[in-house]
Coordinates of C-alpha atoms and ligand atoms in Angstrom, one line a residue:
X1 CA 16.7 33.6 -33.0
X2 CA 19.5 35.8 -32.2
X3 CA 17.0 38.9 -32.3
X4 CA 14.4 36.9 -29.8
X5 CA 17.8 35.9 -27.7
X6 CA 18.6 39.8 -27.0
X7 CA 14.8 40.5 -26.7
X8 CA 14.8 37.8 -23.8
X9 CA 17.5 39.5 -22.1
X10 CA 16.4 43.1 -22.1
X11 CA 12.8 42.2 -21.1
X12 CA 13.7 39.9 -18.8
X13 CA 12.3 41.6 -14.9
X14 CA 9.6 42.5 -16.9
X15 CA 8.5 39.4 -17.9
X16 CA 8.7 38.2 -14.6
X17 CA 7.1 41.1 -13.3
X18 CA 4.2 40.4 -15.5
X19 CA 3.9 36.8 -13.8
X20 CA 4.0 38.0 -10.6
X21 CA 1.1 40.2 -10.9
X22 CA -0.9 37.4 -11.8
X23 CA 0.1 35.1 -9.2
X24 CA -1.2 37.6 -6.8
X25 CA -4.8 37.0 -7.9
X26 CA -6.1 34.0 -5.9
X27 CA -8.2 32.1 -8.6
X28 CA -8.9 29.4 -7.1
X29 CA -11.6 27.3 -8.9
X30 CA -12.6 24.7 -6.7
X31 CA -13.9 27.2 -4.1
X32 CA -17.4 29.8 -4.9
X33 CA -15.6 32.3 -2.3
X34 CA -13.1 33.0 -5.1
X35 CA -15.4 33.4 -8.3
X36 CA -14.9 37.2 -8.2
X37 CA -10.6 36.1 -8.3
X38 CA -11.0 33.9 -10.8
X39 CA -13.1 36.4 -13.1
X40 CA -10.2 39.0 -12.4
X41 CA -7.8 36.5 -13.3
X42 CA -9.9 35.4 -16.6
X43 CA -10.0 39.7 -17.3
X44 CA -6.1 39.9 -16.7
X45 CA -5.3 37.4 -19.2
X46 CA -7.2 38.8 -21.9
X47 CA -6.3 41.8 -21.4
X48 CA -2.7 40.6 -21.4
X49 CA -3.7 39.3 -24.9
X50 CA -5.4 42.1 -26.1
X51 CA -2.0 44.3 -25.3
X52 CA 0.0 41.7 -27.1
X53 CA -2.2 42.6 -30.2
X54 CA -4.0 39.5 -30.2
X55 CA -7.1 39.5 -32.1
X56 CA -10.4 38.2 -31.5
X57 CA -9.9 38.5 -27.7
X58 CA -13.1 37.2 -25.7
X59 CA -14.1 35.9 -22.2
X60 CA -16.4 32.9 -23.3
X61 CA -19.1 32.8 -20.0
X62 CA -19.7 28.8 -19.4
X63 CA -22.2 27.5 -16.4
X64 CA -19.1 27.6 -14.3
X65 CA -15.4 29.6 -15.1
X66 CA -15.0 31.5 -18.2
X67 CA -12.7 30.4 -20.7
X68 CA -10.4 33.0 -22.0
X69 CA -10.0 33.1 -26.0
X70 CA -7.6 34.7 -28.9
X71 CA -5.9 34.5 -32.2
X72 CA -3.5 35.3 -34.4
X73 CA -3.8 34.3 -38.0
X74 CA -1.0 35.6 -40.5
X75 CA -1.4 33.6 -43.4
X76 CA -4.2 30.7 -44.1
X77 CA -1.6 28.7 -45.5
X78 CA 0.6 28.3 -42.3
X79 CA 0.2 25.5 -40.0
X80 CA -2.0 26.5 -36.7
X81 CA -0.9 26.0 -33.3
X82 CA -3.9 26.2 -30.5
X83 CA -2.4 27.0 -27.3
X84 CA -3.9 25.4 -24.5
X85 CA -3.4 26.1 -20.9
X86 CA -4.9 26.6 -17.4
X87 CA -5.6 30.5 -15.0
X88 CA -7.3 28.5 -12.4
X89 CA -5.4 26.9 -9.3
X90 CA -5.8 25.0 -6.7
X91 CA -6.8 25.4 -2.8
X92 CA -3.7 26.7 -0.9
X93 CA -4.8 25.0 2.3
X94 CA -3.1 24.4 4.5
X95 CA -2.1 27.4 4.4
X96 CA -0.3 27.0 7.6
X97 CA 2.5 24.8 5.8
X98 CA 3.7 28.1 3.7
X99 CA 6.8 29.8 4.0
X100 CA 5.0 33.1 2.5
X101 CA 1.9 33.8 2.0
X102 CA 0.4 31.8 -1.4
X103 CA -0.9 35.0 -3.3
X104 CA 2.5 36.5 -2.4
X105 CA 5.2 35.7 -4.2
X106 CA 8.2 35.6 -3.5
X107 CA 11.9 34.4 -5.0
X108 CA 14.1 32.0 -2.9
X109 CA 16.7 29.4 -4.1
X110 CA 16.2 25.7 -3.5
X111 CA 18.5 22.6 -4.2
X112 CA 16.8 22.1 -7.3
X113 CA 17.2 25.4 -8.4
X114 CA 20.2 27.3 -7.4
X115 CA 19.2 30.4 -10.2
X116 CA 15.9 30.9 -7.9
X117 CA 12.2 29.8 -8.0
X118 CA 9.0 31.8 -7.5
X119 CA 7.0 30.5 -4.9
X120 CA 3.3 31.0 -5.3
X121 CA 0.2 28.7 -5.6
X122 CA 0.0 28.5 -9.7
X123 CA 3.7 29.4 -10.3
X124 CA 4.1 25.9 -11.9
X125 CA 0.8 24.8 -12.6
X126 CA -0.5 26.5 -14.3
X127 CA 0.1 30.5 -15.0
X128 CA 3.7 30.4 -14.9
X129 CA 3.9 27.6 -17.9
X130 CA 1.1 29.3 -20.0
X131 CA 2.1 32.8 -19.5
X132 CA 5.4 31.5 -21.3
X133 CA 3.4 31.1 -24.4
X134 CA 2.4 34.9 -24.3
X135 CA 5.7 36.4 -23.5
X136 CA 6.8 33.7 -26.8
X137 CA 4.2 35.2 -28.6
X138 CA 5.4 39.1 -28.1
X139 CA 8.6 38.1 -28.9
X140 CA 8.1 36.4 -32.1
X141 CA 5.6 39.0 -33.0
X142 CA 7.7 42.0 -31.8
X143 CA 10.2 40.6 -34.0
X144 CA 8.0 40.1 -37.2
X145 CA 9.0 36.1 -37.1
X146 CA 5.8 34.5 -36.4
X147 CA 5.6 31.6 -38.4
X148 CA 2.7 29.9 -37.8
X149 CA -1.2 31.0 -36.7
X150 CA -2.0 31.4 -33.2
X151 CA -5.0 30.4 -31.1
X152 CA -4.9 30.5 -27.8
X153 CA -7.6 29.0 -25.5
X154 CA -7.0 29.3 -21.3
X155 CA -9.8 27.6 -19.2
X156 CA -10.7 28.2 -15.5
X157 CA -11.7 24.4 -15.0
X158 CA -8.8 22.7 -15.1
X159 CA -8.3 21.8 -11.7
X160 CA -11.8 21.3 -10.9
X161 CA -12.4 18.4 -14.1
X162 CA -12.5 20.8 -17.1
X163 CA -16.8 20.4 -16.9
X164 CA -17.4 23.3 -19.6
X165 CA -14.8 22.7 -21.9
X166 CA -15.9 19.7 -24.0
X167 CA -19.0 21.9 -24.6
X168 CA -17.1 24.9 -25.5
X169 CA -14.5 22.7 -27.5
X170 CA -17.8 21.0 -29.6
X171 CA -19.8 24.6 -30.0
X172 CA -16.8 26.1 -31.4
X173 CA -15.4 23.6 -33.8
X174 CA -14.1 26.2 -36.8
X175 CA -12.9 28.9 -34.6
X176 CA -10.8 26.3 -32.8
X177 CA -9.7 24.2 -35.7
X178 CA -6.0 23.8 -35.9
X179 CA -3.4 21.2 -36.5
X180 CA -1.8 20.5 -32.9
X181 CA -2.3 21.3 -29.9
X182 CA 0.7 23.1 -27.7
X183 CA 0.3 23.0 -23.8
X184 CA 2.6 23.7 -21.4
X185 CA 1.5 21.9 -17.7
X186 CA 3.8 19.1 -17.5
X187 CA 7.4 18.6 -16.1
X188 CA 10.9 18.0 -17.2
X189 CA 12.7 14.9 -15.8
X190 CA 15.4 17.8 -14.3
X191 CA 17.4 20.9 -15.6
X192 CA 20.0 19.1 -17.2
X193 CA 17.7 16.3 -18.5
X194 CA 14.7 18.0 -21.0
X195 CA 12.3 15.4 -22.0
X196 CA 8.5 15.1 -23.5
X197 CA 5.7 13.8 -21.3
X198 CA 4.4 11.3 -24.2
X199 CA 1.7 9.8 -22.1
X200 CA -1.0 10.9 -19.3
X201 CA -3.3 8.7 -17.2
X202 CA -7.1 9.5 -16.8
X203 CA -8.8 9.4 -13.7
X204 CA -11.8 8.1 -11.7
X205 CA -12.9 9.8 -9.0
X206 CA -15.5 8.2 -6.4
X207 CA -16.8 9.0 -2.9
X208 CA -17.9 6.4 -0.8
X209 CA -20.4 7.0 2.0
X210 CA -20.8 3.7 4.9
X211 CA -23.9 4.0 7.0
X212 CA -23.7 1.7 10.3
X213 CA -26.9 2.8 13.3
X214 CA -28.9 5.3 12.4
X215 CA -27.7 8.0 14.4
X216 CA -24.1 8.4 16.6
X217 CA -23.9 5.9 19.9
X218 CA -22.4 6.4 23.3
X219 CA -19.3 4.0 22.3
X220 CA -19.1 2.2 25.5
X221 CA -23.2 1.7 25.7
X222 CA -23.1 0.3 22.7
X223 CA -19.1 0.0 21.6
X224 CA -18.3 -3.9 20.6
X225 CA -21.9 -5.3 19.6
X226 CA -22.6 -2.3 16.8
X227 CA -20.7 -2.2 13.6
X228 CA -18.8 1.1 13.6
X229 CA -18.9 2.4 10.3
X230 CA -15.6 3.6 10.4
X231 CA -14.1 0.8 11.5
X232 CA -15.9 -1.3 8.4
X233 CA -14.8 1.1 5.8
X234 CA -11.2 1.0 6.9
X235 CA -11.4 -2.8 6.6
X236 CA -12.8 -2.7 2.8
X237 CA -10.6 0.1 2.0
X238 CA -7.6 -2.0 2.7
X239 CA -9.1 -4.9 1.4
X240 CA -8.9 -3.0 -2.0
X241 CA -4.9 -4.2 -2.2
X242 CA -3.6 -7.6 -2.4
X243 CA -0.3 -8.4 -0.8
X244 CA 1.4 -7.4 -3.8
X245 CA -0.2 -4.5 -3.7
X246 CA -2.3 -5.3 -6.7
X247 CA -5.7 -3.8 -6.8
X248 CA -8.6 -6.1 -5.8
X249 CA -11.5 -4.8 -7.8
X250 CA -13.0 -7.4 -10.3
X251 CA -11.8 -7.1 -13.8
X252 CA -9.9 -3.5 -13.2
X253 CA -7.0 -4.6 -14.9
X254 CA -8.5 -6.5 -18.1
X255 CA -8.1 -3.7 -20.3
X256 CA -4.3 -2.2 -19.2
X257 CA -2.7 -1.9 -22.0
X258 CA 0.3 -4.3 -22.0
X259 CA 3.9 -2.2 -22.6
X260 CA 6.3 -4.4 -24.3
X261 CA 9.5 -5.0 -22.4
X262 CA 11.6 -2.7 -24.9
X263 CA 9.6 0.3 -23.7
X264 CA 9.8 -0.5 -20.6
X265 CA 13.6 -1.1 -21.1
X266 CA 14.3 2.6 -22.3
X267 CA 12.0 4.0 -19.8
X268 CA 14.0 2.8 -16.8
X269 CA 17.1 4.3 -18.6
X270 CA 15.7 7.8 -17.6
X271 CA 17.9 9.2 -15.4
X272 CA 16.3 8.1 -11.9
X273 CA 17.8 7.9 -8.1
X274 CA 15.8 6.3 -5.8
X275 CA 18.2 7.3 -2.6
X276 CA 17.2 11.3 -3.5
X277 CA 13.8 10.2 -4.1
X278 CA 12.9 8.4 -1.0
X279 CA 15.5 11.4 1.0
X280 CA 13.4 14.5 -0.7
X281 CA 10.0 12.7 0.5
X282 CA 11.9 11.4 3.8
X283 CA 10.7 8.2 3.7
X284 CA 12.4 4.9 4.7
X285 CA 10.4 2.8 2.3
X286 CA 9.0 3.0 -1.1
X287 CA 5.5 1.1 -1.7
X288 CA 4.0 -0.1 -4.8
X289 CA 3.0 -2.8 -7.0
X290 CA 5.5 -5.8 -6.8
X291 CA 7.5 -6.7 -9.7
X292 CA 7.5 -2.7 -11.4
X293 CA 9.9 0.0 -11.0
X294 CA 9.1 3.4 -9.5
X295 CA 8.9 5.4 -13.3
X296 CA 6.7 1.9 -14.3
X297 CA 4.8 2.7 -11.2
X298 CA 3.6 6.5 -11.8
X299 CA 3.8 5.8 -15.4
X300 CA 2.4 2.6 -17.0
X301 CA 0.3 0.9 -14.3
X302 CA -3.1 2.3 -12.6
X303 CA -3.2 3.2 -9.2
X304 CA -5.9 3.3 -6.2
X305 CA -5.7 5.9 -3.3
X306 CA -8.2 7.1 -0.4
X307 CA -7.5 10.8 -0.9
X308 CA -9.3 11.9 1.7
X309 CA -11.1 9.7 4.9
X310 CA -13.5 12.0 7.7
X311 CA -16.5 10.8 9.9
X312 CA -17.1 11.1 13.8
X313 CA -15.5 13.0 15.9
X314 CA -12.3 15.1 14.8
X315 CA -12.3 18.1 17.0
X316 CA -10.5 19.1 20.3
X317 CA -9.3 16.2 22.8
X318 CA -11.8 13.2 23.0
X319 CA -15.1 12.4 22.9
X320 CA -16.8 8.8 23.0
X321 CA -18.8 8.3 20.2
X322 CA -19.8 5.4 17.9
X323 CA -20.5 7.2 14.5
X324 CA -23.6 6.5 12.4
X325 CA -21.3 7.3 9.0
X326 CA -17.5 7.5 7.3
X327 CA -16.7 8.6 4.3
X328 CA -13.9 8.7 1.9
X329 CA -12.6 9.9 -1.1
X330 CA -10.8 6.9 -3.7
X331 CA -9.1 8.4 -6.9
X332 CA -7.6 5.6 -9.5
X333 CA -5.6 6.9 -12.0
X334 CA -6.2 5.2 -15.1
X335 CA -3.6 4.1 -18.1
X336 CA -4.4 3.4 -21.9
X337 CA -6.8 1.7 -22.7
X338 CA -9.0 1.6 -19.3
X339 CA -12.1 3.7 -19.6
X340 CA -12.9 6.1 -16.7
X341 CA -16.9 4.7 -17.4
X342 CA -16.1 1.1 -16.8
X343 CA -14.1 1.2 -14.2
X344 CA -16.7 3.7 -12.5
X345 CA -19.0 0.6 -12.7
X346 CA -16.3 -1.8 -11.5
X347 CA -15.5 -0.1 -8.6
X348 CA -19.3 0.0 -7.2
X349 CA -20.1 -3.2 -8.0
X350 CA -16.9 -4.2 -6.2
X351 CA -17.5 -1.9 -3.3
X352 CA -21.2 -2.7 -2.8
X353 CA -20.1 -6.6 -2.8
X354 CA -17.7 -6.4 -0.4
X355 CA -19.7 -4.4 2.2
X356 CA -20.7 -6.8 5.3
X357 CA -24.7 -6.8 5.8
X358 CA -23.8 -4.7 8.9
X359 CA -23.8 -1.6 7.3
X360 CA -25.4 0.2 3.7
X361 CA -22.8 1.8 1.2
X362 CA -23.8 4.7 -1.1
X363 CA -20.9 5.0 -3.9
X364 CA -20.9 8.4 -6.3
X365 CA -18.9 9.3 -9.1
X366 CA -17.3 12.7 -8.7
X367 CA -15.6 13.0 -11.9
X368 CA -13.0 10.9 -14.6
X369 CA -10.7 11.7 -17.3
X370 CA -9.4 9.7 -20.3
X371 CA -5.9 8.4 -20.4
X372 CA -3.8 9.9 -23.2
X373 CA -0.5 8.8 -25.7
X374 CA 1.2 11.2 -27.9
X375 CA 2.8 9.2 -30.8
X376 CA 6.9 10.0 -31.1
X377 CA 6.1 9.8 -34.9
X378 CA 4.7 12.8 -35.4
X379 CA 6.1 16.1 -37.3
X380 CA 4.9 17.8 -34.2
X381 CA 6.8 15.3 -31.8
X382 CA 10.2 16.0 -34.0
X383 CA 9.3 19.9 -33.8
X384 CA 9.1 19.9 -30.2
X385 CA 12.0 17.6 -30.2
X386 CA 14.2 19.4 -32.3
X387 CA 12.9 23.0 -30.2
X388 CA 14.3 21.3 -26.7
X389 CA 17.2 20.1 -28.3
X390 CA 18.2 23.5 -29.8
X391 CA 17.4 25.1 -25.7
X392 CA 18.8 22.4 -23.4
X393 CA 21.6 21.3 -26.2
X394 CA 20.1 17.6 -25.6
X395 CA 17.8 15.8 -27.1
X396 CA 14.6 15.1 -24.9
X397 CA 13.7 11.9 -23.4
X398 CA 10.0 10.3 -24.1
X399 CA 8.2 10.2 -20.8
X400 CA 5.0 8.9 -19.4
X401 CA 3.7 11.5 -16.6
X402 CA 1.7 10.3 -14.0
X403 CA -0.8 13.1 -13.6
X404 CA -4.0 14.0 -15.6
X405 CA -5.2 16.3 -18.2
X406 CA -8.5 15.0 -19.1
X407 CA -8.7 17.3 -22.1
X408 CA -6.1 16.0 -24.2
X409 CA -8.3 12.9 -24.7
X410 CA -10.9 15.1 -25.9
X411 CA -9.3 17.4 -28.5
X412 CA -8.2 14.2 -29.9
X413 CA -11.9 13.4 -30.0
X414 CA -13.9 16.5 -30.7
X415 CA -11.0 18.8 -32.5
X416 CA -9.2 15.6 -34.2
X417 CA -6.0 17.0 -33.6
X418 CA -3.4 15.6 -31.6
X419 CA -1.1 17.4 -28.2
X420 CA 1.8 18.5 -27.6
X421 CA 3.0 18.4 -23.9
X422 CA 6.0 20.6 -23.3
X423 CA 6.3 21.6 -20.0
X424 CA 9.2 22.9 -17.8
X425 CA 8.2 22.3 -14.5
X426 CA 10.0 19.6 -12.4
X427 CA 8.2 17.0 -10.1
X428 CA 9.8 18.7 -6.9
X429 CA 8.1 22.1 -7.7
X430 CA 5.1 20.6 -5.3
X431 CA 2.5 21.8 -7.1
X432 CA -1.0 21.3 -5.4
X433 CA 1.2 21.4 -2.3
X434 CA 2.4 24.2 0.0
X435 CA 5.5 26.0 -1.0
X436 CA 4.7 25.6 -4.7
X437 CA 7.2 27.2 -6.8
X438 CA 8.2 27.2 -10.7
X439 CA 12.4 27.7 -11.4
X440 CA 13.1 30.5 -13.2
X441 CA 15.4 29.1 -15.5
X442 CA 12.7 26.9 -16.8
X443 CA 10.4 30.1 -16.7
X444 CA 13.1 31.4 -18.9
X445 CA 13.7 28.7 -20.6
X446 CA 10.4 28.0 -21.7
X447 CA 9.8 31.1 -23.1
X448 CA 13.8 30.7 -25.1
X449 CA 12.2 27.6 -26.5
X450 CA 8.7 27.9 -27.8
X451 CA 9.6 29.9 -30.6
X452 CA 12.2 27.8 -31.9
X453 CA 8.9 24.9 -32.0
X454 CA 6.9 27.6 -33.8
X455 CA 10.1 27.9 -36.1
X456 CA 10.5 24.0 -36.7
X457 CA 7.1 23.5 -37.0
X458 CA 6.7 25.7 -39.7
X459 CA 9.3 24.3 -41.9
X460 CA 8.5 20.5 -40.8
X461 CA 4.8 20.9 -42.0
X462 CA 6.4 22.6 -45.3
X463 CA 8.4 19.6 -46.5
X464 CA 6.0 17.4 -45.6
X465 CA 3.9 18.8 -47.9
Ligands
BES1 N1 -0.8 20.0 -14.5 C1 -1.5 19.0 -13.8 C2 -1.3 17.6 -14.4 C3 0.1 17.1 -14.5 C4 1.1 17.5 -13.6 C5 0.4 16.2 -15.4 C6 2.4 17.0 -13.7 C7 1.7 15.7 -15.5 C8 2.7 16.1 -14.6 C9 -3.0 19.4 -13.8 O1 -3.2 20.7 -13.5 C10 -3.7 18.6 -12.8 O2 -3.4 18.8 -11.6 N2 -4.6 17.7 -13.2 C11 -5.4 17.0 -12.3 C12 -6.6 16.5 -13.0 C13 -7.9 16.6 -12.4 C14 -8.2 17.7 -11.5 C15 -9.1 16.2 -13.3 C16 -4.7 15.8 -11.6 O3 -3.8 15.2 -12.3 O4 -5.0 15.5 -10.5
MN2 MN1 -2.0 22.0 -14.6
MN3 MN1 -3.1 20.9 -11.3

């Protein structure tokens, strides 16, 4: 490890050179404008593994973004590790809110990380974690000490539901077989405190659409004798929380899986300060389900949130109107064991039965995602363990993350192989918000630290042989 130490250093501005060429392309896959960016982006990283000597490189066309594939196989005998990981990013909008341009990044210290951060849209999430894995892979390849297979698979989907990969994932069963999956698109709990993210919740994703008159009204005409749909869907949106801010939909929490009190013990051990938390978010209150803590709240219990609300007028000064429609956008993010399919149901059947006569309510799935565990038991759990403990000289703490990575349900259920989530980034970085940025000590970091899983992985599978 010595050699990939000194490696590290003298390839260091290069390395991070590398990355910010690729946070210039703009590969965005939630927006058609950007299909060209994103295929540039899906080019650049192949040919990144193609220069890295990877073999078998291929762009893998799907009905939407390409997914990007290559491997490395040195010996049939060794363990394989797929690499997983994300090129596509999300909207920068609004773009207003940046301190530099998204596409453009640049390096500026913050609180959180006094050795400097790259701010770009995608410096955390997600090309800055997985580009880690290839500037891993040159080293321990440069330095003859790979120890295990390679396969590396980067989709173009992630941030827009991962549609194509299932497919992909089922058509290509051999070439992707493996025995664990690595990703890197998750966060540390800070600098000084490495831990695992051992649990992800799904998702369920609805639009709802209220219909009042059939077309807009003059508001004072006929303001106060009409239902305003607005108006309605504000009232059965916030009828959607109890006082105890519980959620109201029939039967949503039958199948929450019930943490025992233990877990829940060592979870709130996790180094946590409310004070900075509420101060970084500057607010003067925290809300959320009576009787759990903030970690319990992101991590163990399901959530419901209007992500978006829009209907009549929204332009310049004012104009009277009594809109015909309001619509809104409800995510609930799911724990083990609800299903994203059920609750779907639940949530119409609840929304259509709470709707006054006044008005009709059209309710659409836009997409879900499976919750996900990753056992602590596992030789791959101790490898990545014993890799973060060998970087950060601490062991790493367990921790649920609150986000979702639908996928990781589904190599558990198409590949049969269970996931590794190592990621470096923190919870400040503000990915999916403006000023995103990705430290580059855990840049560094990251990349100091995969090969040493590779390393342990290799001789964990061996013994247990
Ligand atoms: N990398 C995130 C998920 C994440 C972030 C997990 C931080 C844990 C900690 C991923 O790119 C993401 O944003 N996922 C979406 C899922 C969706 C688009 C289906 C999410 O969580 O909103
Ligand atoms: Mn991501
Ligand atoms: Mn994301």
């Amino acid at each position: 490890m010595k050699e990939l130490n000194q490696y590290l250093n003298e390839h260091k501005q290069r390395f991070l050179d590398e990355l910010l060429a690729l946070l210039r392309i703009p590969s965005i896959s939630a927006d058609p404008k950007y299909a060209d960016d994103v295929r540039t982006m899906a080019q650049a990283t192949a040919q990144h593994l193609t220069d890295l000597g990877v073999d078998q490189v291929e762009i893998f066309e799907t009905a939407g973004h390409p997914i990007v594939y290559g491997e490395k196989i040195i010996d049939p005998k060794a363990p394989t590790v797929l690499v997983y990981g994300h090129y596509d990013v999300q909207p920068a909008d609004p773009l207003e809110l940046w301190d530099n341009p998204a596409f453009e990044p640049i390096i500026k210290t913050t609180e959180n990380h006094p050795q400097g951060a790259i701010f770009a849209r995608g410096s955390c999430d997600d090309k800055g974690q997985f580009f880690m894995h290839f500037k891993a892979f040159e080293m321990m390849s440069r330095n003859n000490s790979l120890p295990c297979n390679v396969k590396f698979m980067i989709e173009g989907e992630e941030e827009v539901g991962s549609a194509h990969l299932e497919e992909f994932c089922k058509n290509n069963k051999s070439k992707l077989a493996c025995d664990v999956v690595l990703v890197s698109d998750t966060s540390i709990i800070d600098n000084e405190t490495p831990s695992l993210t051992v649990g992800l919740r799904g998702l369920c994703y609805m639009e709802v659409e209220v219909t009042g008159p059939n077309r807009d009204l003059h508001s004072g005409v006929y303001g106060g004798a009409v239902p305003n749909p607005i108006n309605v869907l504000c009232d059965m949106i916030s009828s959607l929380h109890d006082s105890k801010r519980r959620i109201t939909v029939e039967g949503f929490y039958d199948d929450v899986e019930k943490v025992s009190s233990k877990e829940r013990k060592m979870m709130n051990e996790a180094p946590y300060n409310e004070k900075a938390y509420m101060k970084d978010l500057q607010i003067g209150e925290l809300m959320g389900e009576k009787g759990y803590t903030t970690i319990e709240r992101t991590g163990i219990r399901p959530t419901l949130d209007v992500n978006g609300i829009w209907g009549g007028y929204t332009g310049e000064g004012a104009k009277t109107v009594l809109p015909s429609k309001a619509h809104a956008k409800i995510s609930m993010r799911l724990v083990p064991d609800q299903d994203p399919k059920k609750i779907e149901k639940l949530f119409q059947k609840h929304f259509e039965a709470i709707a006054p006569k006044a008005v009709k309510v059209k309710v659409t799935a836009l997409h879900g995602g499976q919750p996900a565990v990753v056992p602590t038991t596992s030789v791959e759990y101790k490898a990545a363990e014993k890799a973060m403990e060998a970087t950060f000289g601490k062991k790493p703490l367990p921790q649920r993350g609150g986000g979702s990575i639908p996928i990781v349900a589904m190599f558990e259920s198409v590949l049969q192989v269970s996931t590794i989530l190592m990621g470096f980034g923190l919870d400040s970085d503000d990915i999916h918000s403006p000023n995103e940025h990705y430290g580059l000590f855990n840049y560094y970091k990251g990349i100091e630290t995969i090969p040493y899983f590779y390393q342990y992985y290799a001789e964990l599978k061996q013994k247990s042989k």
